[in-house]
XYZ file of C-alpha atoms in Angstrom:
724
model
C -53.996 -116.983 139.520
C -56.062 -113.751 138.887
C -59.724 -115.016 139.108
C -61.739 -116.909 141.940
C -64.780 -117.426 143.135
C -66.246 -115.732 146.530
C -66.911 -117.654 149.949
C -70.107 -117.281 151.586
C -70.874 -118.229 155.286
C -74.303 -120.619 156.017
C -76.275 -119.491 158.755
C -78.492 -121.806 160.510
C -81.563 -120.188 159.273
C -84.911 -121.267 160.198
C -85.535 -124.264 158.237
C -81.993 -125.332 158.218
C -81.655 -125.407 161.990
C -84.895 -127.575 162.312
C -83.560 -130.229 160.187
C -79.968 -130.078 161.580
C -81.397 -130.280 165.148
C -83.922 -132.946 164.246
C -80.916 -134.947 162.688
C -78.834 -134.713 166.069
C -81.970 -135.793 168.180
C -82.431 -138.795 165.743
C -86.148 -137.926 164.924
C -87.470 -139.669 161.746
C -86.515 -137.806 158.482
C -89.968 -137.439 157.158
C -91.350 -135.701 160.442
C -88.415 -133.372 160.471
C -88.935 -132.547 156.897
C -92.579 -131.684 157.496
C -92.268 -129.353 160.325
C -89.269 -127.750 158.440
C -92.035 -126.980 155.528
C -94.315 -125.443 158.082
C -91.753 -122.609 158.275
C -92.875 -120.003 155.628
C -90.026 -119.343 153.217
C -89.335 -116.270 150.883
C -85.689 -115.991 149.919
C -86.203 -112.196 149.461
C -87.520 -111.866 152.929
C -86.426 -114.646 154.892
C -88.026 -114.792 158.443
C -87.037 -116.238 161.816
C -87.890 -119.439 163.712
C -89.676 -117.184 166.202
C -91.788 -115.025 163.602
C -92.612 -118.304 162.018
C -94.125 -119.504 165.447
C -96.181 -116.451 165.841
C -97.375 -116.544 162.282
C -97.775 -120.484 161.573
C -100.813 -122.070 163.549
C -99.870 -125.326 161.805
C -96.328 -125.034 163.593
C -97.684 -124.108 167.129
C -100.032 -126.830 167.014
C -97.403 -129.407 165.966
C -95.076 -128.200 168.728
C -97.960 -128.100 171.556
C -99.143 -131.529 170.056
C -95.614 -133.507 170.670
C -93.040 -132.865 173.316
C -90.179 -134.070 171.130
C -91.308 -131.214 168.440
C -91.271 -128.753 171.360
C -87.761 -129.858 172.361
C -86.750 -129.885 168.523
C -87.881 -126.118 168.397
C -86.686 -125.066 171.764
C -83.293 -125.885 170.817
C -83.391 -124.479 167.190
C -84.687 -121.122 168.608
C -81.257 -121.083 170.508
C -78.786 -122.037 167.693
C -80.289 -120.358 164.794
C -78.246 -117.536 163.139
C -75.107 -119.339 163.874
C -72.783 -119.925 161.397
C -72.803 -123.343 160.273
C -70.212 -123.467 157.271
C -68.196 -122.348 154.679
C -68.938 -122.678 150.768
C -68.762 -120.800 147.634
C -71.024 -118.452 146.416
C -73.657 -119.734 143.381
C -72.469 -117.184 140.749
C -69.847 -114.908 142.211
C -66.441 -114.571 140.521
C -63.455 -111.959 141.044
C -61.349 -111.095 138.545
C -58.321 -108.998 139.578
C -55.457 -107.425 137.538
C -52.937 -109.271 139.373
C -52.289 -112.476 141.385
C -55.414 -112.561 144.017
C -53.159 -113.941 146.962
C -51.482 -110.520 146.858
C -54.810 -109.010 147.204
C -56.821 -111.237 149.516
C -56.624 -114.127 151.649
C -57.654 -117.646 149.859
C -59.761 -120.703 150.627
C -59.863 -123.808 149.149
C -63.316 -125.607 149.122
C -62.557 -129.121 148.592
C -65.271 -129.413 146.645
C -64.062 -127.184 143.506
C -60.662 -126.489 141.815
C -61.322 -122.843 141.990
C -60.250 -121.149 145.146
C -62.557 -118.571 146.798
C -61.628 -115.605 148.721
C -61.905 -115.416 152.635
C -63.729 -112.050 152.324
C -67.487 -112.487 151.695
C -69.160 -110.281 148.415
C -69.489 -106.962 150.245
C -66.077 -107.136 151.590
C -64.166 -108.136 148.169
C -66.032 -104.752 146.758
C -64.556 -102.920 150.122
C -61.138 -103.748 149.047
C -61.321 -102.663 145.408
C -62.206 -106.192 143.504
C -64.791 -106.263 140.974
C -67.302 -108.945 141.429
C -69.183 -110.487 138.467
C -71.979 -112.924 138.608
C -72.256 -115.526 136.322
C -75.855 -117.198 136.353
C -76.565 -120.652 134.973
C -79.925 -121.088 133.551
C -81.573 -124.759 132.835
C -83.502 -122.736 130.497
C -80.337 -122.434 128.245
C -80.095 -126.064 127.895
C -83.819 -126.265 127.084
C -83.369 -123.887 123.906
C -80.301 -125.849 122.985
C -82.082 -129.220 123.020
C -84.986 -127.734 121.002
C -83.019 -126.025 118.469
C -81.031 -129.864 118.256
C -84.469 -131.201 117.514
C -85.283 -128.674 115.086
C -82.175 -129.314 113.129
C -82.837 -133.215 113.412
C -86.522 -132.622 112.249
C -86.433 -129.934 109.647
C -82.857 -129.347 108.737
C -82.851 -125.585 109.986
C -79.838 -124.363 112.212
C -81.767 -121.864 114.088
C -79.667 -119.160 116.254
C -81.906 -117.873 119.161
C -80.098 -114.699 118.932
C -81.652 -113.939 115.652
C -85.237 -114.656 116.483
C -87.274 -111.345 115.245
C -88.224 -109.198 118.275
C -91.190 -108.263 116.352
C -92.734 -111.809 115.813
C -96.418 -111.429 115.994
C -97.079 -115.110 116.446
C -95.098 -114.792 119.529
C -96.597 -111.968 120.983
C -100.224 -113.481 120.239
C -99.075 -116.466 122.357
C -98.170 -114.101 125.307
C -101.139 -111.986 125.006
C -103.530 -115.119 125.323
C -101.485 -116.023 128.589
C -100.409 -119.084 126.868
C -97.147 -119.134 128.754
C -96.824 -122.808 130.195
C -93.036 -123.660 130.067
C -92.109 -120.022 128.714
C -89.060 -118.596 130.923
C -90.271 -116.486 133.941
C -93.830 -116.164 132.516
C -95.196 -119.378 133.381
C -96.716 -118.735 136.903
C -100.521 -118.462 137.106
C -99.781 -114.567 138.260
C -97.566 -113.999 135.444
C -100.023 -115.323 132.551
C -102.592 -113.140 134.124
C -100.685 -110.197 133.555
C -99.828 -110.644 130.256
C -103.581 -111.561 129.737
C -104.212 -107.799 131.284
C -101.490 -106.140 129.211
C -101.988 -107.915 125.992
C -98.264 -107.880 125.667
C -97.153 -106.559 122.138
C -93.359 -105.762 122.235
C -90.328 -106.602 123.782
C -90.406 -103.844 126.196
C -93.494 -104.927 128.037
C -91.973 -108.227 128.376
C -89.295 -106.706 130.286
C -91.412 -104.673 132.156
C -93.624 -107.640 133.425
C -90.119 -109.147 134.724
C -89.370 -106.335 136.562
C -92.748 -105.662 138.240
C -94.016 -108.805 139.181
C -91.876 -109.275 142.246
C -93.273 -108.537 146.119
C -92.586 -104.992 145.991
C -93.117 -103.394 142.743
C -96.454 -105.622 142.407
C -98.085 -102.491 143.655
C -97.033 -100.422 140.704
C -98.794 -102.954 138.471
C -102.435 -101.235 138.548
C -100.852 -97.762 137.599
C -98.999 -99.285 134.463
C -101.975 -101.131 133.305
C -104.063 -98.045 133.441
C -101.466 -95.921 132.009
C -100.839 -98.645 129.614
C -104.566 -98.859 128.243
C -104.809 -95.192 128.247
C -107.160 -95.382 131.248
C -105.324 -92.279 133.002
C -103.232 -89.617 131.906
C -99.725 -90.557 132.492
C -97.981 -88.387 134.981
C -94.348 -87.920 134.395
C -93.740 -85.478 137.460
C -91.662 -82.840 135.445
C -91.425 -82.398 131.620
C -87.662 -83.752 131.639
C -88.852 -86.997 133.098
C -90.744 -88.007 130.007
C -88.026 -89.378 127.745
C -86.811 -91.252 131.033
C -89.896 -92.952 131.584
C -91.963 -92.759 128.205
C -91.080 -96.485 127.741
C -92.702 -97.784 131.027
C -95.507 -95.339 130.575
C -94.917 -92.635 133.540
C -94.021 -95.846 136.024
C -90.323 -95.888 137.195
C -89.749 -99.574 137.070
C -85.766 -99.931 136.610
C -83.036 -98.744 139.060
C -81.705 -97.000 135.889
C -84.684 -94.606 135.656
C -83.705 -93.703 139.082
C -79.935 -92.748 138.086
C -81.179 -91.007 134.692
C -83.669 -88.831 136.782
C -80.913 -87.679 138.743
C -79.004 -87.188 136.251
C -81.307 -84.958 133.958
C -83.127 -83.147 136.834
C -80.362 -82.620 139.300
C -77.237 -82.875 137.163
C -75.924 -85.668 138.919
C -72.489 -87.821 137.318
C -73.351 -91.389 137.034
C -71.211 -92.076 139.818
C -73.207 -90.046 142.291
C -76.353 -91.235 140.161
C -75.255 -94.733 141.612
C -74.874 -93.558 144.986
C -78.183 -91.911 145.168
C -79.972 -95.552 143.850
C -77.920 -97.262 146.516
C -79.025 -95.248 149.197
C -82.586 -95.436 148.293
C -82.291 -99.070 147.958
C -80.909 -99.629 151.721
C -83.386 -96.810 152.719
C -80.776 -95.652 155.695
C -81.961 -92.259 156.909
C -78.876 -90.416 157.127
C -77.869 -91.451 153.792
C -81.260 -90.416 152.377
C -81.242 -86.978 153.981
C -78.130 -86.078 152.628
C -78.920 -87.237 149.262
C -82.385 -85.395 149.404
C -80.502 -82.232 149.936
C -77.902 -82.903 147.182
C -80.955 -83.584 144.801
C -82.736 -80.165 145.927
C -79.797 -78.154 145.314
C -79.255 -79.704 142.112
C -82.514 -79.325 140.957
C -82.637 -75.637 141.703
C -79.026 -75.401 140.108
C -79.533 -77.315 137.251
C -83.131 -76.758 135.886
C -84.401 -73.846 138.412
C -86.918 -76.321 139.642
C -88.183 -75.143 143.063
C -87.266 -76.596 146.505
C -91.012 -78.068 146.854
C -91.215 -79.415 143.764
C -88.010 -81.140 143.798
C -88.767 -82.557 147.270
C -92.070 -83.825 145.915
C -90.293 -85.408 142.940
C -87.625 -87.120 145.192
C -90.079 -88.469 147.623
C -92.038 -90.182 144.669
C -88.705 -91.316 143.250
C -87.651 -92.740 146.662
C -90.975 -94.791 146.631
C -90.103 -96.336 143.248
C -86.172 -96.757 144.110
C -86.998 -98.787 146.899
C -88.345 -101.772 144.773
C -86.514 -100.486 141.426
C -84.970 -103.771 139.327
C -82.193 -103.699 137.480
C -82.980 -103.056 133.842
C -80.224 -104.845 132.118
C -81.237 -107.948 134.122
C -85.129 -107.538 133.295
C -83.955 -107.299 129.586
C -81.865 -110.459 129.890
C -84.428 -112.512 131.336
C -87.342 -110.926 128.829
C -84.810 -112.104 126.043
C -84.593 -115.423 127.034
C -88.157 -115.723 127.783
C -89.334 -114.238 124.238
C -86.865 -116.795 122.852
C -88.672 -119.507 124.758
C -92.431 -118.012 123.633
C -90.881 -117.936 119.929
C -89.849 -121.623 120.048
C -93.468 -122.771 121.557
C -95.021 -120.514 118.812
C -93.181 -121.932 115.959
C -91.928 -125.195 116.746
C -94.205 -126.729 119.754
C -93.343 -130.550 119.214
C -89.629 -129.835 119.734
C -89.904 -127.312 122.431
C -91.975 -129.103 124.285
C -90.022 -132.454 123.948
C -86.851 -130.192 125.116
C -88.679 -128.940 128.213
C -89.844 -132.730 129.082
C -86.193 -133.839 128.908
C -84.975 -131.079 131.007
C -87.879 -131.891 133.826
C -87.221 -135.758 133.175
C -86.738 -136.424 136.835
C -89.613 -134.016 138.264
C -92.640 -136.146 137.953
C -95.006 -133.154 138.809
C -93.525 -130.862 136.209
C -93.648 -133.654 133.821
C -97.237 -133.911 134.622
C -98.072 -130.452 134.034
C -96.149 -130.495 130.567
C -98.213 -133.436 129.208
C -101.595 -131.440 130.262
C -100.163 -128.315 128.307
C -99.534 -130.533 125.341
C -103.049 -131.625 125.146
C -104.223 -128.343 125.693
C -102.121 -127.322 122.867
C -103.658 -130.461 120.543
C -100.347 -131.873 120.115
C -99.805 -135.837 120.725
C -97.742 -137.447 123.383
C -96.797 -140.946 121.928
C -96.160 -143.633 125.234
C -92.825 -145.222 125.542
C -92.193 -147.977 123.115
C -88.909 -150.224 123.464
C -88.391 -149.980 119.518
C -88.925 -146.022 119.158
C -88.555 -144.287 122.336
C -84.845 -142.850 123.085
C -83.618 -142.248 126.614
C -84.690 -138.624 126.311
C -87.810 -137.193 124.957
C -87.832 -137.264 121.321
C -89.782 -136.160 118.293
C -91.564 -138.300 115.661
C -93.417 -137.877 112.504
C -96.796 -139.435 112.351
C -98.310 -141.206 109.439
C -100.142 -138.075 108.436
C -97.178 -135.835 108.280
C -97.654 -134.236 111.712
C -94.756 -134.182 114.518
C -95.288 -135.756 117.815
C -93.480 -135.953 121.293
C -92.348 -139.581 122.074
C -92.003 -140.216 125.604
C -88.464 -140.797 126.976
C -87.651 -144.319 128.390
C -85.054 -142.784 131.065
C -88.451 -140.773 132.245
C -89.765 -143.842 133.707
C -89.084 -144.530 137.431
C -86.590 -147.166 138.488
C -85.114 -147.821 135.044
C -82.058 -145.419 134.934
C -80.739 -143.639 132.290
C -77.465 -145.533 131.780
C -79.598 -148.828 131.517
C -82.128 -147.316 128.754
C -78.928 -145.965 126.833
C -77.475 -149.563 126.541
C -80.807 -150.811 125.235
C -80.774 -148.165 122.673
C -77.572 -148.726 121.585
C -77.965 -152.303 121.491
C -81.343 -151.420 119.269
C -79.471 -148.952 116.754
C -76.229 -151.338 116.218
C -78.796 -154.718 115.558
C -81.896 -153.536 114.639
C -85.317 -153.351 116.582
C -86.353 -155.937 118.877
C -88.874 -158.472 117.478
C -90.267 -159.963 120.604
C -89.828 -160.392 124.248
C -87.503 -163.396 123.868
C -85.703 -161.426 121.230
C -85.355 -158.395 123.603
C -84.037 -160.930 126.872
C -81.640 -162.665 124.322
C -79.867 -159.052 123.372
C -80.484 -158.054 127.059
C -77.498 -156.294 128.847
C -78.369 -158.399 132.047
C -76.119 -156.096 134.344
C -78.251 -153.126 133.447
C -81.560 -154.271 133.974
C -83.370 -155.855 136.970
C -86.777 -157.063 137.618
C -88.022 -153.195 138.859
C -86.683 -152.184 135.672
C -88.949 -154.800 133.620
C -91.382 -154.264 135.417
C -91.613 -150.585 135.237
C -91.264 -151.254 131.221
C -94.086 -153.736 131.158
C -96.815 -151.546 133.034
C -95.580 -148.270 131.551
C -96.437 -149.949 127.828
C -93.161 -150.045 126.427
C -93.740 -153.618 125.326
C -97.120 -153.333 124.125
C -96.076 -153.696 120.760
C -94.833 -157.149 121.681
C -97.515 -158.866 123.716
C -100.847 -156.876 124.499
C -101.040 -158.199 128.348
C -98.986 -155.828 130.786
C -100.141 -158.057 133.242
C -98.533 -161.237 131.758
C -95.189 -159.561 131.253
C -95.045 -158.027 134.531
C -95.767 -161.369 136.164
C -93.283 -162.998 133.814
C -90.712 -160.823 134.665
C -88.757 -162.824 136.745
C -88.700 -165.668 134.045
C -87.938 -163.531 131.237
C -84.662 -162.238 133.636
C -83.618 -165.658 133.933
C -83.972 -166.681 130.457
C -81.849 -163.224 129.594
C -78.986 -164.036 132.206
C -78.909 -167.988 131.190
C -78.780 -166.835 127.690
C -76.010 -164.206 128.226
C -74.036 -166.790 130.277
C -73.998 -169.434 127.465
C -73.214 -166.839 124.741
C -70.156 -165.653 127.663
C -68.988 -169.269 127.565
C -68.603 -169.121 123.764
C -69.842 -172.926 123.063
C -71.062 -173.273 119.737
C -73.354 -176.261 118.633
C -71.266 -179.585 116.925
C -73.671 -177.904 113.795
C -72.561 -174.363 113.983
C -75.412 -173.296 115.751
C -76.108 -169.445 116.860
C -76.504 -169.912 120.409
C -80.163 -170.774 120.362
C -79.964 -173.770 122.205
C -81.978 -172.533 125.326
C -85.841 -172.843 124.589
C -87.830 -169.915 124.926
C -89.473 -169.857 128.133
C -93.681 -169.346 128.305
C -95.185 -166.330 129.665
C -97.368 -166.736 132.786
C -101.071 -166.052 131.968
C -102.124 -163.632 134.607
C -105.629 -162.144 134.942
C -106.329 -159.527 133.044
C -105.950 -155.944 134.479
C -109.334 -153.900 134.764
C -108.837 -150.318 133.058
C -108.361 -148.745 136.301
C -105.923 -151.419 137.815
C -104.091 -151.059 134.436
C -103.890 -147.384 134.836
C -102.748 -147.357 138.261
C -99.690 -149.470 137.537
C -98.992 -147.286 134.870
C -99.071 -144.363 137.363
C -96.664 -146.461 139.484
C -94.132 -146.589 136.341
C -94.663 -143.376 135.154
C -95.411 -141.006 138.060
C -99.070 -139.891 136.663
C -101.703 -141.334 134.483
C -100.193 -141.151 131.027
C -102.234 -142.951 128.392
C -105.550 -141.889 130.286
C -107.180 -140.636 133.451
C -109.765 -142.308 135.748
C -111.367 -139.003 135.723
C -111.337 -138.251 131.911
C -114.917 -139.719 131.407
C -116.465 -137.393 134.315
C -115.157 -133.719 132.767
C -118.574 -132.707 132.450
C -119.849 -133.792 135.884
C -116.785 -132.266 137.678
C -117.334 -129.137 135.684
C -121.196 -128.915 136.832
C -119.699 -129.946 140.460
C -117.734 -126.811 140.175
C -114.119 -128.450 140.617
C -111.161 -126.637 140.380
C -108.509 -128.777 138.531
C -105.078 -128.738 140.169
C -103.399 -127.202 137.098
C -105.727 -124.157 137.916
C -106.007 -123.818 141.454
C -103.575 -120.508 141.687
C -105.676 -118.977 138.843
C -108.775 -119.761 141.017
C -107.296 -118.300 144.395
C -107.075 -114.871 142.198
C -110.581 -114.433 142.063
C -112.484 -116.662 144.378
C -114.019 -115.226 147.604
C -112.371 -117.192 149.818
C -109.220 -119.785 149.568
C -111.643 -122.602 150.063
C -111.830 -124.671 147.269
C -113.583 -127.858 145.772
C -111.310 -130.343 144.185
C -111.529 -134.054 143.120
C -108.890 -136.937 142.175
C -107.586 -140.653 142.836
C -105.790 -141.488 146.427
C -102.428 -142.220 145.428
C -100.683 -142.757 148.632
C -101.862 -142.202 152.330
C -99.060 -141.563 155.276
C -100.568 -141.810 158.845
C -98.831 -140.128 161.813
C -99.449 -140.030 165.470
C -98.826 -136.920 167.838
C -97.440 -137.388 171.288
C -100.960 -136.875 172.526
C -102.358 -139.730 170.361
C -104.253 -137.466 167.505
C -103.803 -139.138 164.109
C -103.051 -137.065 161.092
C -102.362 -137.728 157.684
C -100.442 -136.589 154.493
C -102.549 -137.825 151.639
C -101.254 -137.648 147.900
C -104.016 -137.017 145.313
C -104.149 -137.065 141.334
C -106.328 -135.619 138.991
C -105.925 -135.288 135.341
C -103.753 -132.449 135.339
C -101.497 -133.479 137.875
C -100.544 -134.547 141.800
C -101.006 -132.847 144.992
C -100.722 -133.398 148.609
C -102.827 -132.535 151.301
C -103.026 -132.617 155.031
C -105.806 -134.318 156.664
C -106.327 -133.489 160.412
C -107.471 -136.067 163.104
C -111.309 -135.286 162.876
C -111.537 -135.085 158.906
C -109.419 -138.073 158.857
C -111.541 -140.032 161.257
C -114.831 -139.355 159.256
C -113.369 -140.723 156.127
C -110.760 -143.264 156.682
C -112.207 -145.814 154.664
C -111.783 -143.374 151.488
C -108.157 -142.952 151.486
C -106.925 -146.365 150.206
C -105.045 -146.088 147.253
C -107.024 -145.890 144.072
C -110.232 -144.463 145.460
C -112.247 -141.451 143.711
C -112.875 -138.652 146.164
C -114.342 -135.261 146.048
C -112.495 -132.554 148.321
C -113.173 -129.468 150.245
C -109.613 -127.850 150.766
C -108.347 -124.672 152.071
C -105.411 -123.771 149.832
C -102.751 -120.985 151.355
C -99.331 -120.280 149.825
C -96.434 -121.229 151.653
C -93.841 -119.559 149.481
C -93.818 -118.513 146.046
C -93.226 -121.707 144.562
C -95.344 -123.665 147.084
C -99.155 -123.980 147.964
C -100.412 -126.209 151.006
C -103.603 -127.770 150.893
C -105.815 -128.637 154.172
C -108.643 -131.113 153.790
C -111.757 -130.111 155.437
C -114.071 -132.816 154.378
C -113.944 -135.775 152.031
C -116.831 -137.631 150.445
C -117.208 -140.549 147.787
C -116.519 -138.835 144.193
C -118.700 -141.431 142.693
C -121.941 -141.028 144.307
C -121.519 -137.337 143.713
C -120.879 -137.489 140.114
C -123.806 -139.995 139.429
C -125.866 -137.197 141.029
C -124.934 -135.320 137.941
C -124.754 -137.849 135.556
C -127.069 -137.005 132.547
C -125.962 -139.544 129.839
C -123.820 -142.862 129.896
C -122.664 -144.094 126.612
C -121.609 -147.882 126.278
C -119.307 -148.903 123.737
C -120.070 -152.662 122.285
C -118.465 -154.760 119.963
C -120.083 -158.124 120.085
C -123.861 -159.010 119.930
C -123.926 -161.397 122.976
C -122.699 -158.376 125.270
C -126.007 -156.609 124.886
C -128.253 -158.764 126.676
C -125.932 -158.402 129.790
C -125.818 -154.670 129.470
C -129.607 -154.417 129.589
C -129.367 -156.800 132.554
C -126.879 -154.355 134.465
C -129.401 -151.314 133.463
C -132.517 -153.155 134.595
C -130.917 -153.626 138.168
C -130.400 -149.874 138.453
C -134.102 -149.468 137.608
C -135.915 -146.148 136.224
C -134.240 -142.787 136.598
C -133.513 -139.676 134.922
C -130.061 -140.942 133.089
C -130.347 -141.217 129.288
C -128.321 -143.924 127.755
C -127.189 -145.043 124.317
C -125.458 -147.902 122.876
C -122.529 -147.344 120.625
C -122.223 -150.443 118.351
C -118.970 -151.027 116.626
C -118.947 -153.759 113.602
C -116.195 -155.931 112.305
C -115.963 -153.477 109.184
C -114.923 -150.754 111.480
C -119.010 -149.125 111.234
C -120.154 -147.325 114.121
C -123.968 -147.224 115.086
C -125.511 -145.142 117.520
C -129.001 -146.759 119.518
C -130.984 -144.264 121.794
C -132.152 -146.515 124.490
C -135.906 -145.110 125.469
C -136.815 -143.874 128.627
C -134.602 -142.866 131.844
C -132.438 -145.263 133.841
C -131.052 -145.131 137.215
C -127.114 -145.359 137.168
C -126.224 -146.190 140.489
C -122.880 -146.748 142.239
C -121.211 -149.897 140.540
C -123.019 -149.344 137.513
C -120.187 -148.443 135.387
C -117.633 -150.874 137.058
C -120.321 -153.695 136.460
C -120.731 -152.422 132.595
C -116.899 -152.306 132.174
C -116.803 -155.900 133.139
C -118.965 -157.296 130.345
C -116.817 -159.172 127.784
C -117.372 -157.106 124.770
C -117.981 -153.785 126.341
C -115.409 -151.111 125.490
C -115.617 -147.612 126.892
C -118.314 -146.760 129.250
C -118.486 -142.707 129.028
C -120.988 -141.005 131.726
C -121.629 -137.289 131.113
């Protein structure tokens, strides 16, 4: 009865009011969502809908192109700012010294067992209550899961609070900017700052966390110059050297502002906190009063002249406006260090734990998979006899460790269903084949989509080599499983004892074999990204020559590019066309490259010129304009789209054709002859039955044209065809 959460009053802010009005007007959710996302979002400094309309041309275009959107925005502008609902503060908790109903009115949120104060967080402080913030971080779950996996694989019981804060390998990793999946430090800007600073101690991690925010960022150049000794550190006054020595003369933390006031002007701790608050709020009357107190205190305590004291106050005020809480920054830095330590020393367990935490976020999984590849680690595909519902760590034959893909991370399978399958496997041993799997299947947990997703992802590859056969046979297999379950439930045993094996195993459908690109497309649908390979993997050298920016490096490229116009490439995943009220067509197109998936907007002119290139599975080369919508989201606008194949062929210098049957050679020759002479060097990679390999360089130059690669891959006995 002495503890309560704190009420918050949700207002109809810019995005929320657009969504609510759109719902009441019964507009399509997708359309309203796209409009809402055109409103720039910065939680630290939210902008109004009116400001969004004046600063965001695409939002104005959407309004001008569609009368219904205009009506939506006109109503939203009138309702913006009104209270929408009451809920509880995400982290705020009040703890009193007596039952809170004697101090403050309480409110019961229907979704919570803990009451909340009816006063908001500012008002509960005014009546003398103390507000505590308890912040829940999913990173703590990652650390806990990594430690569980480490104990499982090594037997070690680690305590993250005992990780040595002077560990050289951890700082080496941070100094290289290899911070993907490291708490707080994984954005492109943070990684770049880590590289520039060449981080080598804990204090510097704390400083990065505090500096890399909209206000304090202007202090980064000064901090770096002082850190590297490029500028002489100016402490403003000798007494301030102990206060800012750790941060190289730059005031980063609120506590430093308070210390400076104590040391120079004799402030009490309480008085220094009032100064900090006044500087943060920037209220002129309060600031003028504090300036007088500070100047008088400096003169009285340290005989500092008023001119110097005023100058110091003005500089402290500049820092204090953006000052960050040092205790908060150090706590975040500690968690950042712990994740970096795990990544440096136990990379497989850490990456498996990270993937488990992001299991439902496909884009994040694709990025982590890319980092796993960069680190030289192995990500094993899903396997019905080896995978667990979560991502796990598996020992390879050579003694190395690898991450095994999680069953529950596949699309359309469900975690509960996968837990039941794994429980059956643990209890009665590995599945011996598809029919054994179906006989032991809990038919209530698995449906057609589950079977297709497992098949397309490769989870049954150890049973049957053709994923196409299994997907085509999913209904037959499910009927067999249901009939077997029904027979088992009836408890009918044959006259001679039997074991419920009276049902004959059905024949699988013989489907047309999937071409490599088709197999990858089905895998993409099941996993959410290209897992075993990517259609563009063999084009890496040509894409590099075309100066294509990978989706994982867009933020980094924007830091150095002269404009925000970049060249990108990928495979079309999905296209959604829309029509404005004026009849103009535009589209949202999802594109996948080897590093992830991004969505771009295509306006009518570009759409009309390139519509035939936007079918799913088509490789395209793009010129895109990239803008930052908010801290976490980039927006892509396509300016031109062209076929990637022809662009890549113009850059191809060499083609390698893998052949494992003698009769394939004559057909390879025929395909190459069709292209005629050209400047592309060709070689045959011959694999013989005794696993020996020979390379034969074909004389002269060959003309590799559109369709050559596909024609070569379709020849029986031809494996990989690599164009470089």
